[in-house]
């Protein structure tokens, strides 16, 4: 697989390099130089999730990894299903929250961990990442217990939900969690400082495992095929998919699935009040505003870092940006949609409800609608309980971690202190 840097096209890397490096020069994102196209999609869809996903990923990766190796990676990464559920006539929910941390990030996080181990050539790796919740949990669980890989996760002390904290700060072994005296931006600034320190970077083999890593997007392509495989042909050939978006990795993966031949009629980019993209699609002006806090906090992003990949892909394929549906949804409206879905017999948290709302507004009668449910309702228990006046039960993985002891250490917002921690965990 060859990939190029979108900002500096002369930088070309292999799959292994792209996975190890994350970003290219000048903070440029990597993009595949060639996209295979599956001619017989029906035959592909007839296969089971793991072998089909291995075929898709192997076609992308090419001969850098053998087909058997890819099948093994995928088998290790995708150990949970991605079922669709009918919520009403012609409208389905795609449940992406059956992994160990109950959010769709488990797919990308686990495939990235397996890929990184496969391409690391035995060298030492330190994953350093900042999180405001979901990413940290997915990364921690994905890399837990892997040899030669240490994981250090920074998060703002007291600013993530206690349940989120329990989910990834109770693991131990090679997972080190650090509560920073500061906000999320302070955590991100520390991570950036570490990556700017080339001596440190080399010494401990720094890697960020964040959402710009191409391996994460590649894994996410697979569940769009999986969703279509569960529909009858007439339904899936008239398919509109609504994606609740923050950094726009999920939507990028969906568009890549379409480029590989999955017949998707239209995508909808659904956001919360952080509506940089819907406004851009409306006016053509890229004008990020300060990020605002919402009840769908995993989408509280005003400068989505995967957007350049969407522009690149649409340009390559000749898809006008005006073919993308869009919509932004307020907290009050998303609460309403959580209620609407509950009345239809479907329990949903705010991120999925946002996707449902925009889909419902824009779906034509002859079309089939699919909205992505990116997190388990219990992950946003406080909001869901309040909106529905319920006390929803914690699923087993959450309940287990909720009862465990926190293992995080506290740290001042200070780069030298962080450096000491990074060296200590080696
Ligand atoms: C990360 C996340 C999103 C946003 O996904 P992007 O790929 O960043 O657009 C949506 N919902 C949940 C629950 C998430 O954790």
Short mmCIF file of C-alpha atoms and ligand atoms in Angstrom, two decimals, residues 102-105 134-135 211 216-217 220 223 243-252 296-299 301 305-306 349 351-352 373-376 379-380, ligand 1:
data_model
loop_
_atom_site.label_atom_id
_atom_site.label_comp_id
_atom_site.label_asym_id
_atom_site.label_seq_id
_atom_site.Cartn_x
_atom_site.Cartn_y
_atom_site.Cartn_z
CA UNK A 102 -18.84 0.29 24.36
CA UNK A 103 -18.08 2.79 21.59
CA UNK A 104 -17.27 2.50 17.89
CA UNK A 105 -13.70 3.54 18.60
CA UNK A 134 -13.75 7.70 24.60
CA UNK A 135 -10.47 7.58 22.71
CA UNK A 211 -7.82 9.36 15.18
CA UNK A 216 -8.21 3.33 12.32
CA UNK A 217 -10.13 4.60 9.31
CA UNK A 220 -14.03 1.49 10.16
CA UNK A 223 -18.64 -2.01 9.34
CA UNK A 243 -23.07 9.82 10.63
CA UNK A 244 -22.81 11.65 13.98
CA UNK A 245 -19.57 13.54 13.49
CA UNK A 246 -16.85 15.20 15.55
CA UNK A 247 -13.45 14.71 13.96
CA UNK A 248 -15.08 13.22 10.86
CA UNK A 249 -13.11 9.97 10.85
CA UNK A 250 -16.28 7.91 10.75
CA UNK A 251 -17.66 9.79 7.76
CA UNK A 252 -14.30 9.53 5.97
CA UNK A 296 -22.89 14.75 22.96
CA UNK A 297 -19.41 15.62 24.17
CA UNK A 298 -17.50 13.15 21.98
CA UNK A 299 -18.47 15.44 19.10
CA UNK A 301 -14.92 19.49 18.04
CA UNK A 305 -8.94 16.95 11.83
CA UNK A 306 -10.10 14.44 9.23
CA UNK A 349 -27.88 8.10 23.64
CA UNK A 351 -24.78 11.00 19.60
CA UNK A 352 -26.88 8.39 17.83
CA UNK A 373 -25.09 4.51 17.03
CA UNK A 374 -21.58 5.27 18.16
CA UNK A 375 -21.88 4.60 21.91
CA UNK A 376 -23.85 2.39 24.25
CA UNK A 379 -21.99 5.34 28.50
CA UNK A 380 -24.07 8.50 28.65
C1 LIG B 1 -15.56 9.87 18.67
C2 LIG B 1 -17.03 9.81 18.72
C3 LIG B 1 -17.83 10.41 17.71
C4 LIG B 1 -17.25 11.22 16.59
O1 LIG B 1 -16.63 10.43 15.62
P1 LIG B 1 -15.66 11.09 14.54
O2 LIG B 1 -15.10 9.95 13.78
O3 LIG B 1 -14.60 11.81 15.33
O4 LIG B 1 -16.47 12.02 13.72
C5 LIG B 1 -19.20 10.25 17.78
N1 LIG B 1 -19.78 9.57 18.80
C6 LIG B 1 -19.05 8.99 19.78
C7 LIG B 1 -19.76 8.29 20.88
C8 LIG B 1 -17.66 9.09 19.77
O5 LIG B 1 -16.96 8.52 20.75
#
